[in-house]
Short mmCIF file of C-alpha atoms in Angstrom, two decimals:
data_model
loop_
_atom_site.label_atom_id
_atom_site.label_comp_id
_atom_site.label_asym_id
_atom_site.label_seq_id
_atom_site.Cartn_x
_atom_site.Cartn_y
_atom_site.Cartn_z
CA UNK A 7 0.00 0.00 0.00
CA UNK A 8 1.73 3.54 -1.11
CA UNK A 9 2.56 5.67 1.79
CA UNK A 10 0.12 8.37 0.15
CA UNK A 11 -3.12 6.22 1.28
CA UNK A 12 -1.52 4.75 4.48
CA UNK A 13 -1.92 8.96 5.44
CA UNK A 14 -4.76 9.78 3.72
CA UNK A 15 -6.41 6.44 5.98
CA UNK A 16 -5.06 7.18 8.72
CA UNK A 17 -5.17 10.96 9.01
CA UNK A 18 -9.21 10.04 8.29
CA UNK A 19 -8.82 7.98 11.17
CA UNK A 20 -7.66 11.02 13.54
CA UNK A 21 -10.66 12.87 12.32
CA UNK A 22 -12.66 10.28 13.09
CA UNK A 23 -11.93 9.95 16.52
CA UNK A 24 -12.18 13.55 16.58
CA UNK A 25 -15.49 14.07 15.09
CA UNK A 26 -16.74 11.19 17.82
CA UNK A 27 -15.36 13.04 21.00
CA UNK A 28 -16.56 16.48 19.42
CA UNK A 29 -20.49 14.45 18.80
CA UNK A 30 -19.81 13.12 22.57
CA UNK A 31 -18.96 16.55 24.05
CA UNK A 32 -22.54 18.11 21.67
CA UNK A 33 -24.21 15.48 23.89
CA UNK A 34 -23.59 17.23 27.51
CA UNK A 35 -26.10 19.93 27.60
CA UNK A 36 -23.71 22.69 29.30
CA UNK A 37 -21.66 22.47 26.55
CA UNK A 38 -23.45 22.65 23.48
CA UNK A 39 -21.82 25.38 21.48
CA UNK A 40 -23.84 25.86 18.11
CA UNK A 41 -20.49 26.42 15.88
CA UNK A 42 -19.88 22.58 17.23
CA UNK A 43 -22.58 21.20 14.62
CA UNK A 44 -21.32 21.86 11.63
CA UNK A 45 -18.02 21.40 12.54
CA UNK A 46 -18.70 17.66 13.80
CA UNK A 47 -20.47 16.95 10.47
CA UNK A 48 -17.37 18.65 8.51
CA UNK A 49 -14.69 17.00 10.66
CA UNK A 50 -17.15 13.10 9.67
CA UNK A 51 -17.52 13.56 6.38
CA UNK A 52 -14.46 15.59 4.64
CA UNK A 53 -12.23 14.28 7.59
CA UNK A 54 -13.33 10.69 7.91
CA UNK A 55 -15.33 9.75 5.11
CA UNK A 56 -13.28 11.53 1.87
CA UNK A 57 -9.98 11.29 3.19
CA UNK A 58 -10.68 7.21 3.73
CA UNK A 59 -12.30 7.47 0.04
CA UNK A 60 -9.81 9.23 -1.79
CA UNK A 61 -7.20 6.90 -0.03
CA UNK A 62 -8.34 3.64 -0.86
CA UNK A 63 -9.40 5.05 -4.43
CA UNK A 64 -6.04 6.07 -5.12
CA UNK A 65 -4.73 2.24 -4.16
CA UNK A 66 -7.31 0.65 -6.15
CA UNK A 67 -7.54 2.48 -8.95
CA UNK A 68 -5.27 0.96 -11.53
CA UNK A 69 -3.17 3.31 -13.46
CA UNK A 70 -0.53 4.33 -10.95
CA UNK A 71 3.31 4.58 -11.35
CA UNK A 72 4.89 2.07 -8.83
CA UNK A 73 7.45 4.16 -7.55
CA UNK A 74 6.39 6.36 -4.69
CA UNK A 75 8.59 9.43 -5.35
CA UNK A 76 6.38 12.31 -4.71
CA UNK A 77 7.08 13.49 -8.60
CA UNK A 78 4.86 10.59 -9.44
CA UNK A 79 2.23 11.66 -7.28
CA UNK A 80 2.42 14.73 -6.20
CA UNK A 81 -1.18 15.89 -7.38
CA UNK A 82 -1.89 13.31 -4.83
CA UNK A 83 -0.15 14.49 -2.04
CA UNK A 84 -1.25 17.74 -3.37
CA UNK A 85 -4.60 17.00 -2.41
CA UNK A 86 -3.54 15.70 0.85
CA UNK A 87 -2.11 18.95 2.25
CA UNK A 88 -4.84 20.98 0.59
CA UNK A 89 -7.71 19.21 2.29
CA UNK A 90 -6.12 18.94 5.25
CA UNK A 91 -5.11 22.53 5.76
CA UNK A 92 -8.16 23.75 4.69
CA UNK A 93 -9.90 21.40 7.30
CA UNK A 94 -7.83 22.40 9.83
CA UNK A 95 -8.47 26.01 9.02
CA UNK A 96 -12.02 25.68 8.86
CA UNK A 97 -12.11 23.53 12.78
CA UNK A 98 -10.44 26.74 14.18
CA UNK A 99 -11.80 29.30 11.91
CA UNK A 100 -15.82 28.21 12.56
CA UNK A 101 -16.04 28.36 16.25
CA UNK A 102 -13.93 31.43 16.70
CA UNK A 103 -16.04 32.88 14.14
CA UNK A 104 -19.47 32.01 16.02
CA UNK A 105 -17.61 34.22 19.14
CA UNK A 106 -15.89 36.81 17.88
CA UNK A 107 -17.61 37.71 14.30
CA UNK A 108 -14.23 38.99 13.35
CA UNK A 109 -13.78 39.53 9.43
CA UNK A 110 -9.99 37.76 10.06
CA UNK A 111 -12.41 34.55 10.77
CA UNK A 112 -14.54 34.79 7.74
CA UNK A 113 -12.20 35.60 4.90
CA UNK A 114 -10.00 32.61 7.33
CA UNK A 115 -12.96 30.24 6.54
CA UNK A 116 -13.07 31.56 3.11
CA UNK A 117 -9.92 30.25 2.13
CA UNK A 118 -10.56 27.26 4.21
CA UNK A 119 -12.96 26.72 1.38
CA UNK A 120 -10.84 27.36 -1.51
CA UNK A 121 -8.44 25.10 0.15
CA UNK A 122 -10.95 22.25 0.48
CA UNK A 123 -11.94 22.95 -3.34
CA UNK A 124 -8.63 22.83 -4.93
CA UNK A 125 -8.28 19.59 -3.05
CA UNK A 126 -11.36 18.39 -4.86
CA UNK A 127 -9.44 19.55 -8.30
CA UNK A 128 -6.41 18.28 -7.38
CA UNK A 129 -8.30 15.08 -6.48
CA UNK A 130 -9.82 14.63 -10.13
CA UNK A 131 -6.78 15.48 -11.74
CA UNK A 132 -4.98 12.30 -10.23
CA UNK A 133 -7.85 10.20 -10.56
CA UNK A 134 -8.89 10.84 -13.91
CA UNK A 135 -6.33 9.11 -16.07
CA UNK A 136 -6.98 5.96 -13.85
CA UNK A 137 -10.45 6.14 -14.75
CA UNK A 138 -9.82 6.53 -18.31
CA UNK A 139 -10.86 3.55 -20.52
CA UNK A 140 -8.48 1.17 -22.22
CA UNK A 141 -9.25 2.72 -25.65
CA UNK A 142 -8.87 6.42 -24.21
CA UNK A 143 -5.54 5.24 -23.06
CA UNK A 144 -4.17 4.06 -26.54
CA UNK A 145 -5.06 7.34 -28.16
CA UNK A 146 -3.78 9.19 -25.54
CA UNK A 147 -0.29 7.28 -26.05
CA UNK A 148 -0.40 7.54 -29.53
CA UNK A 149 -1.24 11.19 -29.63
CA UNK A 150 1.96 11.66 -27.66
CA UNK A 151 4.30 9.43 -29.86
CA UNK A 152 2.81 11.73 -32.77
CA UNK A 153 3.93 14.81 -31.37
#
């Protein structure tokens, strides 16, 4: 298994964990904080549930270059330290903005959500050669030879 999805697993892992102590501390009535909902559901399904996706998609996926050298896949590891820095912006942007109001916070979560959108582009632009049929593949290797 490439070193690339042993992270993206278990850095979805982390958030997982994460996401359960944050739904655990929701649960205790003195400290429900309304900025803590969205951020629980954020930290599940971006954390946990894409990260574990785009992980084992990137192992099963045929298509990739044995060698792990970060040349070979760096729009993967791209998308790794996009998604996570924009989640990790966004988990301290959100609650300070639900306190303060501040317009650091917002245009912080703002790029929080670039972040987490370039991952996305990032995402499809290392998946999307796997994906390709057999026949796209060919003309796509011919069309090079040609030129």
């Amino acid at each position: 298994m490439p070193l690339i999805t042993r992270l993206f697993l278990k850095t979805g892992l982390i958030f997982f964990v994460v996401s359960l102590l944050l739904g655990i501390i929701q649960q205790i009535d003195a400290l429900t904080v309304a900025a803590l909902v969205p951020l629980f559901w954020h930290m599940l399904m971006v954390g946990w549930i894409t990260q574990v996706i785009i992980g084992v998609s990137l192992w099963m996926f045929p298509g990739r270059i044995k060698d792990e050298k970060f040349h070979n896949q760096r729009w993967a590891w791209i998308t790794y330290f996009l998604l996570n820095i924009g989640l990790i912006l966004r988990v301290v942007s959100e609650p300070m903005l639900e306190v303060s109001g501040a317009w650091g916070w917002k245009i912080t979560l703002a790029i929080s959500a670039v972040l987490q959108f370039m991952a996305l582009l990032s995402y499809i632009r290392e998946i999307w050669p796997r994906i390709m049929s057999k026949k796209q593949r060919i003309k796509k290797k011919r069309a090079k030879r040609k030129s």
